[in-house]
Coordinates of C-alpha atoms and ligand atoms in Angstrom, one line a residue:
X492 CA 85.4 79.8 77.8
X493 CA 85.6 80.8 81.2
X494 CA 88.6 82.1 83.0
X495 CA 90.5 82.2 86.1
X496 CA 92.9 84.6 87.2
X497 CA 95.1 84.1 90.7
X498 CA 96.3 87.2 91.8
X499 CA 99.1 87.6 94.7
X500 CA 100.0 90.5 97.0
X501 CA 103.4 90.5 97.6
X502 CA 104.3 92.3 100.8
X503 CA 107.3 93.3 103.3
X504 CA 106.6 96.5 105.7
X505 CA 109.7 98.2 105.5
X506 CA 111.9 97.9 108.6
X507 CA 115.2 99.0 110.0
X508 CA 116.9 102.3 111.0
X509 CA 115.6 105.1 109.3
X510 CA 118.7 106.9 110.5
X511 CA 120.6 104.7 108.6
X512 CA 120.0 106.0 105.4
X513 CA 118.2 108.8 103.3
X514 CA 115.1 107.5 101.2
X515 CA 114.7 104.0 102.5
X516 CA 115.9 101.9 106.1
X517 CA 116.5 99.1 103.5
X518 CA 119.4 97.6 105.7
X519 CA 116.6 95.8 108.2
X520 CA 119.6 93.7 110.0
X521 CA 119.3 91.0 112.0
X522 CA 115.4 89.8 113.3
X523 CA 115.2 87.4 116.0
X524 CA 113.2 84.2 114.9
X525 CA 114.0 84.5 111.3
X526 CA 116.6 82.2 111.8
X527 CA 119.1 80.9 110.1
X528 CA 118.2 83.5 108.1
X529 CA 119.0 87.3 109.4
X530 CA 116.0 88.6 108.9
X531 CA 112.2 87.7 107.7
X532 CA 112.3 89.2 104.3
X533 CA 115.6 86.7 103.7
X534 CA 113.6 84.0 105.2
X535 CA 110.6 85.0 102.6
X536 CA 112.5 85.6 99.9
X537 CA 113.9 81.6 100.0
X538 CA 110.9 80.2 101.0
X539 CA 109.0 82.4 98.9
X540 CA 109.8 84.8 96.4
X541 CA 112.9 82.8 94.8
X542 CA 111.4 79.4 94.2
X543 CA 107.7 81.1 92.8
X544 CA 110.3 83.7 90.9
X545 CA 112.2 80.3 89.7
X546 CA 109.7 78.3 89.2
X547 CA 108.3 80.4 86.5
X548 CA 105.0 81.8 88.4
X549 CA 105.6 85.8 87.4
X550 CA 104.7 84.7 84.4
X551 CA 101.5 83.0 85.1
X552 CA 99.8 85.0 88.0
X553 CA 98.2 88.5 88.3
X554 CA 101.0 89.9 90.8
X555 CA 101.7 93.2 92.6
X556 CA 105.1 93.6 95.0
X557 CA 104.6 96.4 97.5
X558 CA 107.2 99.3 96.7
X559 CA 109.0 98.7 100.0
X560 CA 109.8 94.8 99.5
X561 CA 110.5 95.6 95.7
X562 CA 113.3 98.2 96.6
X563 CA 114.9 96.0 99.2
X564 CA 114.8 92.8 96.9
X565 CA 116.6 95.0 94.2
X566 CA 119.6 95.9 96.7
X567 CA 119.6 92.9 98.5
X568 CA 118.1 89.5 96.5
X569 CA 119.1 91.0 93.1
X570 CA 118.6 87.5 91.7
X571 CA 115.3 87.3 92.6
X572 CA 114.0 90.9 91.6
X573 CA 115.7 90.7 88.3
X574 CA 113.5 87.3 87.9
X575 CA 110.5 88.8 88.5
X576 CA 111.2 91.6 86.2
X577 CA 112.3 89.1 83.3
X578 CA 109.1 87.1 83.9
X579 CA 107.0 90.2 83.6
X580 CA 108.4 91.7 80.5
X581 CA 108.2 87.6 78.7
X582 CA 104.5 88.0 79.5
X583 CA 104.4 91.6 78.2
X584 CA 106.1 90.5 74.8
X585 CA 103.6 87.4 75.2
X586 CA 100.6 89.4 75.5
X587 CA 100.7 93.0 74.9
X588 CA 99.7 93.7 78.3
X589 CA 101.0 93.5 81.8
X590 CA 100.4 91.2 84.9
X591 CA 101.6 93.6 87.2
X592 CA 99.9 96.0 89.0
X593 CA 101.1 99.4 91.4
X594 CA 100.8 99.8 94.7
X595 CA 100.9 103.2 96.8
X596 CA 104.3 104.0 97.8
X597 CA 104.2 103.0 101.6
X598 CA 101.2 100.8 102.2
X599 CA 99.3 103.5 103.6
X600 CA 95.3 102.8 104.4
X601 CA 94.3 105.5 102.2
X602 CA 90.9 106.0 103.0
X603 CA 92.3 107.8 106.5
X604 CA 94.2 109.7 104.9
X605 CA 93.8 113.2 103.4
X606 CA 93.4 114.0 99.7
X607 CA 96.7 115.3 99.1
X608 CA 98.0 112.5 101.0
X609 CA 96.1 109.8 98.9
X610 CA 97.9 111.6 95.7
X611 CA 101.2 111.5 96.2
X612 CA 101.0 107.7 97.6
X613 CA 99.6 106.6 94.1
X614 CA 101.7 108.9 92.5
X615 CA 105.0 108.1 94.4
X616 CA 103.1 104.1 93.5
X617 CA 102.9 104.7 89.8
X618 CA 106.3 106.2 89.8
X619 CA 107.6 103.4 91.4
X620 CA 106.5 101.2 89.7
X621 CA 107.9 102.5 86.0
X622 CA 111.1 103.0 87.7
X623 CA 110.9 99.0 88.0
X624 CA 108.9 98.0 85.3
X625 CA 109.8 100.4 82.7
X626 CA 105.9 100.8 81.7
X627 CA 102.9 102.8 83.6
X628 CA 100.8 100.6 85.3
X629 CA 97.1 100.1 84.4
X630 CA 96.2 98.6 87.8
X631 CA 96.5 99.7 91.7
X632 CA 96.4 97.3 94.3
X633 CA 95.0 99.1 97.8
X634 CA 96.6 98.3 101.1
X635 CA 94.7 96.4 102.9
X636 CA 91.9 96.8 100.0
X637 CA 90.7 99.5 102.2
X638 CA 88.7 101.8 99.7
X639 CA 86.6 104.9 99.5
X640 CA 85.8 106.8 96.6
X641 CA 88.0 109.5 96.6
X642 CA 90.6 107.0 96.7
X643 CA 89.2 105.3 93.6
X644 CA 88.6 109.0 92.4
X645 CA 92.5 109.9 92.6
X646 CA 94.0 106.7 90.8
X647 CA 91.1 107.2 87.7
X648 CA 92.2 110.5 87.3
X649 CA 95.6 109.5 87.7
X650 CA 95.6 107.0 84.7
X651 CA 94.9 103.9 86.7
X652 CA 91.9 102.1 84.7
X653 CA 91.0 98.6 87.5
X654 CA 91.8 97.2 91.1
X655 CA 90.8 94.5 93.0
X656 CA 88.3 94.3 96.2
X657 CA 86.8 91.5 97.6
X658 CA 83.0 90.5 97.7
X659 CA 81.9 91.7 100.8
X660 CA 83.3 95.5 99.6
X661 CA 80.8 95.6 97.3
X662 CA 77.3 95.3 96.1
X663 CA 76.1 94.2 93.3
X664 CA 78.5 91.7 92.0
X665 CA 76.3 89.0 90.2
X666 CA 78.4 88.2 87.5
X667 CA 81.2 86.6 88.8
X668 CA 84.7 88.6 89.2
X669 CA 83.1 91.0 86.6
X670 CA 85.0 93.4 85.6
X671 CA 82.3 96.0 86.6
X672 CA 82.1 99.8 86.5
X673 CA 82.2 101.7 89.8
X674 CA 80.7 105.3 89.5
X675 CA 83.1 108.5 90.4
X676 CA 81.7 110.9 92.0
X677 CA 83.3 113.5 90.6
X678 CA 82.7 112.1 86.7
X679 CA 84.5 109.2 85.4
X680 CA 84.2 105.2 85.8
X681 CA 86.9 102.8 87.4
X682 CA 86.7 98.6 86.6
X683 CA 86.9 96.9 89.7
X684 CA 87.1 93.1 89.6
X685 CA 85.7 91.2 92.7
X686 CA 87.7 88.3 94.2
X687 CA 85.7 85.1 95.2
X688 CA 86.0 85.1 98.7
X689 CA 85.2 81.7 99.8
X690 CA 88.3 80.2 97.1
X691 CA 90.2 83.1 98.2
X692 CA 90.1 82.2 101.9
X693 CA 90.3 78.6 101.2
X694 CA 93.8 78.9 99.3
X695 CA 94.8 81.3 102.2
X696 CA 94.4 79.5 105.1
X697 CA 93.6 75.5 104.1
X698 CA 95.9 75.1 100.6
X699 CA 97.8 72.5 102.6
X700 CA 94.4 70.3 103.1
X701 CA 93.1 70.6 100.1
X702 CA 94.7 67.6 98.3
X703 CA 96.8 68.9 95.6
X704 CA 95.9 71.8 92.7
X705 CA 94.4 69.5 90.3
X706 CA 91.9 67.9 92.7
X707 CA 90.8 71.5 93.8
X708 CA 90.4 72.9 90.4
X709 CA 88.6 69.8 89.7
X710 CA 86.1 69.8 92.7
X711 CA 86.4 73.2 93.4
X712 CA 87.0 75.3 91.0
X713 CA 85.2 73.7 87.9
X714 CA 82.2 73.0 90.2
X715 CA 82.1 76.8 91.4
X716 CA 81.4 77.9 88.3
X717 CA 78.5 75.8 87.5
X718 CA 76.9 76.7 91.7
X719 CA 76.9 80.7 90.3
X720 CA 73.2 80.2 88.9
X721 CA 72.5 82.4 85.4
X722 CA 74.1 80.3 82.4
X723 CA 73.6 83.0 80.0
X724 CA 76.2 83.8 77.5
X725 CA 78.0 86.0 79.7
X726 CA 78.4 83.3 82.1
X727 CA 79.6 81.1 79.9
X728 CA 82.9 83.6 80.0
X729 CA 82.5 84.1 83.5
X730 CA 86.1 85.1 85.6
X731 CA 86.9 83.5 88.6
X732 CA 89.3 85.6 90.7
X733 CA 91.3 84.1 93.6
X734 CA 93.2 87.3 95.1
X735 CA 95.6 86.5 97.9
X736 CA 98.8 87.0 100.0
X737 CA 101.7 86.2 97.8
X738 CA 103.6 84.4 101.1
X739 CA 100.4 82.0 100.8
X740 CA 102.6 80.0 98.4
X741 CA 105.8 79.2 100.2
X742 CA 106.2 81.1 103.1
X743 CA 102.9 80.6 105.4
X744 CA 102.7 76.8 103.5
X745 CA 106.0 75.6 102.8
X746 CA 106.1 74.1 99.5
X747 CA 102.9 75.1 97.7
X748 CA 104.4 77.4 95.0
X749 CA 104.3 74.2 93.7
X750 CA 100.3 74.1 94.1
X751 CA 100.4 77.7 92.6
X752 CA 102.7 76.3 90.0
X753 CA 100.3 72.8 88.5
X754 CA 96.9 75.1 88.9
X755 CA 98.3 77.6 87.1
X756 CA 100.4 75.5 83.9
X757 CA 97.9 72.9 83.5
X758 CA 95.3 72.0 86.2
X759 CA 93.2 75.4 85.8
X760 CA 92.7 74.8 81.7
X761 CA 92.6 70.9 82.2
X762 CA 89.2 71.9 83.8
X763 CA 88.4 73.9 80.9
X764 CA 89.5 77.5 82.3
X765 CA 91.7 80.2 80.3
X766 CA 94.0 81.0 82.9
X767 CA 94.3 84.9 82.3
X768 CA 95.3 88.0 83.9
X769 CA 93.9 91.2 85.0
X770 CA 94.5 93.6 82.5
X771 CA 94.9 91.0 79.8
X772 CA 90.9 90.3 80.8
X773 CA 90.1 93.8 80.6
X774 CA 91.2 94.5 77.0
X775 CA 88.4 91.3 76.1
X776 CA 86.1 92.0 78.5
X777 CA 85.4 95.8 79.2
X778 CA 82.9 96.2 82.5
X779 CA 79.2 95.9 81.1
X780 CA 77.3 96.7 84.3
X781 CA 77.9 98.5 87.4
X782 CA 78.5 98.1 91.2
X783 CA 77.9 100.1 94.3
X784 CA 81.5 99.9 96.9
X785 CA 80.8 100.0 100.6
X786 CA 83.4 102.8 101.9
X787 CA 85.5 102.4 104.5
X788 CA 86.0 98.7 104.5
X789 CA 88.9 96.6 103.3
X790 CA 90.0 92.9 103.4
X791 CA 91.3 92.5 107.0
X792 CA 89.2 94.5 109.4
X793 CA 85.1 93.7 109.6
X794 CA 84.9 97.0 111.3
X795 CA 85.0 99.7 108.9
X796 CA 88.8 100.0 109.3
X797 CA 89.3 100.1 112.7
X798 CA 92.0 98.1 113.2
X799 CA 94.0 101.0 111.3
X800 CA 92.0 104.0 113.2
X801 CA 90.6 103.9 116.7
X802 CA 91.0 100.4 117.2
X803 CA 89.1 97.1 117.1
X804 CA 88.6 93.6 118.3
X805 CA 90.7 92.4 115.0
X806 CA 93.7 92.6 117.5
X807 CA 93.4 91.2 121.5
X808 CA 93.4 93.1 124.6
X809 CA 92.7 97.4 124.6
X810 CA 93.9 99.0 121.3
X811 CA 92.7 102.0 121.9
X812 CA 96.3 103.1 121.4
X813 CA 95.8 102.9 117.7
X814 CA 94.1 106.5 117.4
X815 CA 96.3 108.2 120.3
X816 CA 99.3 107.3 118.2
X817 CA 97.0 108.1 114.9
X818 CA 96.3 111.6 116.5
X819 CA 100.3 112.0 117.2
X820 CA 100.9 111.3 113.4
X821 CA 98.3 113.8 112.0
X822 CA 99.3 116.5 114.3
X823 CA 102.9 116.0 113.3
X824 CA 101.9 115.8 110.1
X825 CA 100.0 118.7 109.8
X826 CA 102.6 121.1 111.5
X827 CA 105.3 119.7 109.1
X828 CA 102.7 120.6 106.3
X829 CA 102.4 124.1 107.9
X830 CA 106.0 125.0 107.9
X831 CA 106.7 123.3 104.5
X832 CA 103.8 125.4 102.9
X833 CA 105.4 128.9 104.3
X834 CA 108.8 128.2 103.3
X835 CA 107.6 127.7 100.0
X836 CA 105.3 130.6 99.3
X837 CA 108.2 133.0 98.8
X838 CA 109.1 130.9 95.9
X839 CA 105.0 131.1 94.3
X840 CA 105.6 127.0 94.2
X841 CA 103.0 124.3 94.6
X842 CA 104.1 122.8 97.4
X843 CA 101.8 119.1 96.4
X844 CA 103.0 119.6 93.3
X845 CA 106.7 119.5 94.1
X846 CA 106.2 117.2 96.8
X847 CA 104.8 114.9 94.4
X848 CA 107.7 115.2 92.1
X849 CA 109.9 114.7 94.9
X850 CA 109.7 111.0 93.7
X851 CA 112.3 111.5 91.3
X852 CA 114.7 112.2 94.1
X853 CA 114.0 109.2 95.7
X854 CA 114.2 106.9 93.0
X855 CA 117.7 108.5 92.6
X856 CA 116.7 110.1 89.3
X857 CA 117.4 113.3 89.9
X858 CA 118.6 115.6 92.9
X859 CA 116.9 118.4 95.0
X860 CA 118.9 121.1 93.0
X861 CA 117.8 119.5 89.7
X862 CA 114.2 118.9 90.7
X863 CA 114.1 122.3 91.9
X864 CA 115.3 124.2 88.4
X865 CA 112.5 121.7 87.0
X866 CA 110.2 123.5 88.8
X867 CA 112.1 126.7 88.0
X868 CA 113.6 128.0 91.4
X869 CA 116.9 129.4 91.0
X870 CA 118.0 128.7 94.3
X871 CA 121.2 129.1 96.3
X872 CA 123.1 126.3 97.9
X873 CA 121.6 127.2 101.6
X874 CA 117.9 127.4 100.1
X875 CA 118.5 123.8 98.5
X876 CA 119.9 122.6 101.2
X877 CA 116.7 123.8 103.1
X878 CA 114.1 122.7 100.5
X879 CA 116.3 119.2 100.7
X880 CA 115.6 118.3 104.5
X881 CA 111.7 119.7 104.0
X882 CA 111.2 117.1 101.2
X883 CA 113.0 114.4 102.8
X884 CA 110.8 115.2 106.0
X885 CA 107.9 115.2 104.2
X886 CA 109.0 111.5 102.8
X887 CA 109.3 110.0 106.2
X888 CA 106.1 111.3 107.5
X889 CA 104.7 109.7 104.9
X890 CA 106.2 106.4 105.8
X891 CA 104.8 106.9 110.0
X892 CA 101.3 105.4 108.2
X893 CA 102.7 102.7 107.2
X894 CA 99.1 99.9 107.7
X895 CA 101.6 97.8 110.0
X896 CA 101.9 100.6 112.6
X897 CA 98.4 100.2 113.3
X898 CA 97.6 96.4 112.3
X899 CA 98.8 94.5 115.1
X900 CA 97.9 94.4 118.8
X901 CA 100.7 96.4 120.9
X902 CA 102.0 99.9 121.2
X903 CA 105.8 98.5 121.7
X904 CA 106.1 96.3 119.4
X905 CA 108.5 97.1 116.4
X906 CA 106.2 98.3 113.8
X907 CA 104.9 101.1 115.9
X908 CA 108.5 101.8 116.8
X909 CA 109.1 102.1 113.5
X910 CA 106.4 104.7 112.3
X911 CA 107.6 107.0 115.4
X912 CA 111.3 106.4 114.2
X913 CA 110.6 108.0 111.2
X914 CA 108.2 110.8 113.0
X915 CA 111.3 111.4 114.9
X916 CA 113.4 111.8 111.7
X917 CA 111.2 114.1 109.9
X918 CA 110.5 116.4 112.9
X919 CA 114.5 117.1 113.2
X920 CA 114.8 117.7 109.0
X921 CA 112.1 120.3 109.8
X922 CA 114.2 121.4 112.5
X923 CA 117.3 121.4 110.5
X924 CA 115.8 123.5 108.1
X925 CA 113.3 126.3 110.0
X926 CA 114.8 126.0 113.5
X927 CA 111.2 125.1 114.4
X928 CA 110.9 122.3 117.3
X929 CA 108.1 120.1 117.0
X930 CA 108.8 117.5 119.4
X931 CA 107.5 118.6 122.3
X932 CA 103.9 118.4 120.9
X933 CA 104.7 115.5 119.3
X934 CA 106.0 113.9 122.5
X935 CA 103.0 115.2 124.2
X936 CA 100.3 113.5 122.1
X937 CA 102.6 110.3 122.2
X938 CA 102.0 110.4 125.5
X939 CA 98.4 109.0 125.5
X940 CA 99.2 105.7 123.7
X941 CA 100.0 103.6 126.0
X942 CA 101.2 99.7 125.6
X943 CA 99.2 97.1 126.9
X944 CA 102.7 94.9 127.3
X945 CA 105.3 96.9 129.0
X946 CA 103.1 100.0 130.2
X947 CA 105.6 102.1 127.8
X948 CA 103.6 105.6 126.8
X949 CA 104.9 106.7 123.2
X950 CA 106.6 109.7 125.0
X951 CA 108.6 106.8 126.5
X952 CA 109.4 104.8 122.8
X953 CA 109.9 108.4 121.5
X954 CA 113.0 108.9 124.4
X955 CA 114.3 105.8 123.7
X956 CA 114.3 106.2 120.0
X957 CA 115.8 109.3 120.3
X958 CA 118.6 108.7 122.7
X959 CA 119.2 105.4 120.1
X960 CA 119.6 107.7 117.4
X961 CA 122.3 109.5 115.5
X962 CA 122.7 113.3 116.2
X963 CA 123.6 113.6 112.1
X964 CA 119.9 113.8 110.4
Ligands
ZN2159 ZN1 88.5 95.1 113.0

């Protein structure tokens, strides 16, 4: 029988003050536009998340929920996170398997960042995600399904066995969704299954024209299947994989979680399709033949992921802003490293290794002290205290590369704000703990991003943020 599989990416950038708290600005306030609501993730979550969440859909769909949205739905739309989690563990009891899958910790574009980076983003993911979910995952979603193979590399080794990428990612892909076997290239195989990208695009941007779920899975989707050429006895079983933004269904088309709802229950198998899910597929149908990825590319940038880097035409008007404020991140970022790595040589620590283990803290499982006698430092209360702000720095310059910073067209909007905001934060936590100042060469690479809008240099956003911000860090 053949199957279909919908999968949704569920997605909030995280937003707010990152004064404001320690491990997460999940007070966002008030956003103009989101109205009545006081902010978009509100206005989501009731267009979106609570009618797919009460309509049943968790338990139907393939589904990740980016860590950021996940943790501010759990403090602030408890209803509607502890509906998604019931959903998920019915279909677990239902199945054996999950529909869920991980995502890195802070929607990073992994492929520009380094190794040790790429690490603790799926690790801080994969530890997220148990925290929620109670189980380890067995799928990733990438950000922005921007991929290389080291990325792929990391989550393999890390336990993660498929993820999802999109047609023109890859090459190779004649038998549908697959699963196929991607080649590491440092030993090892990862299943990657490949979404159709014509039904893909057409649920994203046209669901409101297409006349209804059961005429599309009738005209569409049953007819799809037959277009695909070889009728061997693979095909036969051939997946269909629809992989999409999870605000498709409510939010950017009012209404059609009930769309996502008929195809799902009954138009999908009325055309003679097992409606399935990822992992659930893969425990039937291991990869049998292999594909090549093409690097650097992901599912909203044609230009090798320059939207995220140096800057494309994705966005209008110059955006070569995008790598000044890129440079400003990795210089930070490297002279937080730098100090973090010294303070901890005295102690004969791996500094990755406690900084990935830091994820404990910030799920609230644990505290510095306890985390550190984990690691077996016997440490006094002004050494923790120190090792404390270093951590937490090195959490919020994690979150500066956030995808959003980069994704849209203007230096002064808020996202970018936002990823400096927390540049800002963990440059005084390193302050706080080694006396060492590391604005001033912050501020002085900020300085050649410049906004198209206003004219504002970084320097200038970094001033403002500043005098805007707490002196308590
Ligand atoms: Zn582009």
């Amino acid at each position: 029988m053949p199957s279909f599989c919908l999968h949704a990416h569920f997605y909030q950038p995280p937003r707010g003050n990152p004064f404001a708290d320690r491990f997460g600005a999940d007070d966002i306030g008030h956003e103009p536009g989101a109205e009545p609501y006081e902010n978009w993730n509100e206005k989501v979550t009731a267009e979106c998340y609570l009618p797919n969440a009460e309509s049943g859909n968790f338990e139907l769909m393939s589904f990740d929920v980016g860590q950021t949205l996940l943790r501010w739905m759990r403090g602030h739309a408890p209803n509607t996170y502890h509906r998604i989690l019931e959903s998920h563990q019915k279909y677990v009891e239902k199945y054996g398997v999950s529909n869920a899958l991980a995502t890195p910790s802070h929607h990073t574009v992994l492929p520009l960042a380094r190794k040790r980076d790429k690490v603790a983003q799926v690790k801080w993911g994969m530890a997220g995600f148990q925290n929620a979910y109670g189980r380890m995952p067995a799928g990733m979603w990438i950000p922005e399904m921007a991929v290389d193979l080291e990325t792929l590399q990391i989550m393999h080794d890390l336990g993660i066995q498929y993820t999802i990428l999109s047609e023109g990612q890859v090459e190779g892909a004649s038998d549908g969704a697959g699963p196929y076997w991607v080649k590491l290239p440092n030993g090892g195989q990862i299943a990657v299954y490949v979404r159709d990208d014509m039904l893909s695009s057409q649920l994203a941007f046209s669901i409101q024209t297409l006349g209804g779920a059961g005429k599309w899975a009738r005209y569409t989707l049953a007819a799809r299947r037959k277009d695909t050429g070889r009728l061997d006895a693979r095909a036969v079983h051939r997946l269909t994989l629809v992989a999409v933004e999870g605000e498709t269904f409510g939010h950017h088309h009012p209404g059609e979680e009930h769309f996502l709802h008929w195809l799902l229950s009954y138009e999908a198998a009325s055309v003679g399709q097992l409606v399935t899910t990822l992992e659930r597929n893969l425990r039937e149908n291991p990869p049998l033949s292999e594909i090549e990825i093409k690097e650097y590319t992901s599912w909203s940038c044609p230009h090798g992921l320059g939207r995220f880097a140096a800057g494309c035409d994705c966005t209008s008007g110059p955006s070569n802003w995008k790598g000044a404020l890129r440079r400003a991140f990795d210089n930070l970022a490297n002279n937080i490293d730098d100090l973090y790595v010294t303070e901890l040589e005295e102690f004969g620590l791996d500094p990755w290794q406690l900084r990935n283990d830091y994820v404990r803290v910030t799920l609230g499982q644990m505290d510095v002290s306890h985390l550190l006698s984990d690691h077996e430092v016997i440490a006094d209360e002004e050494t923790t205290g120190r090792f404390a702000a270093l951590l937490a720095a090195s959490y919020f310059r994690q979150r500066m590369y956030t995808s959003t910073a980069f994704k849209f067209e203007d230096l002064s909007r808020s996202e970018p704000r936002y990823a400096i905001a927390n540049g800002l934060r963990a440059a005084l936590l390193v302050q706080e703990a080694t006396g060492a100042d590391l604005l001033p060469a912050f501020r002085r690479d900020l300085a050649q991003a410049v906004s198209n809008r206003t004219q504002q240099t970084g320097a200038e956003l970094l001033d403002e943020i500043r005098a805007q911000a707490p002196d308590a860090n």
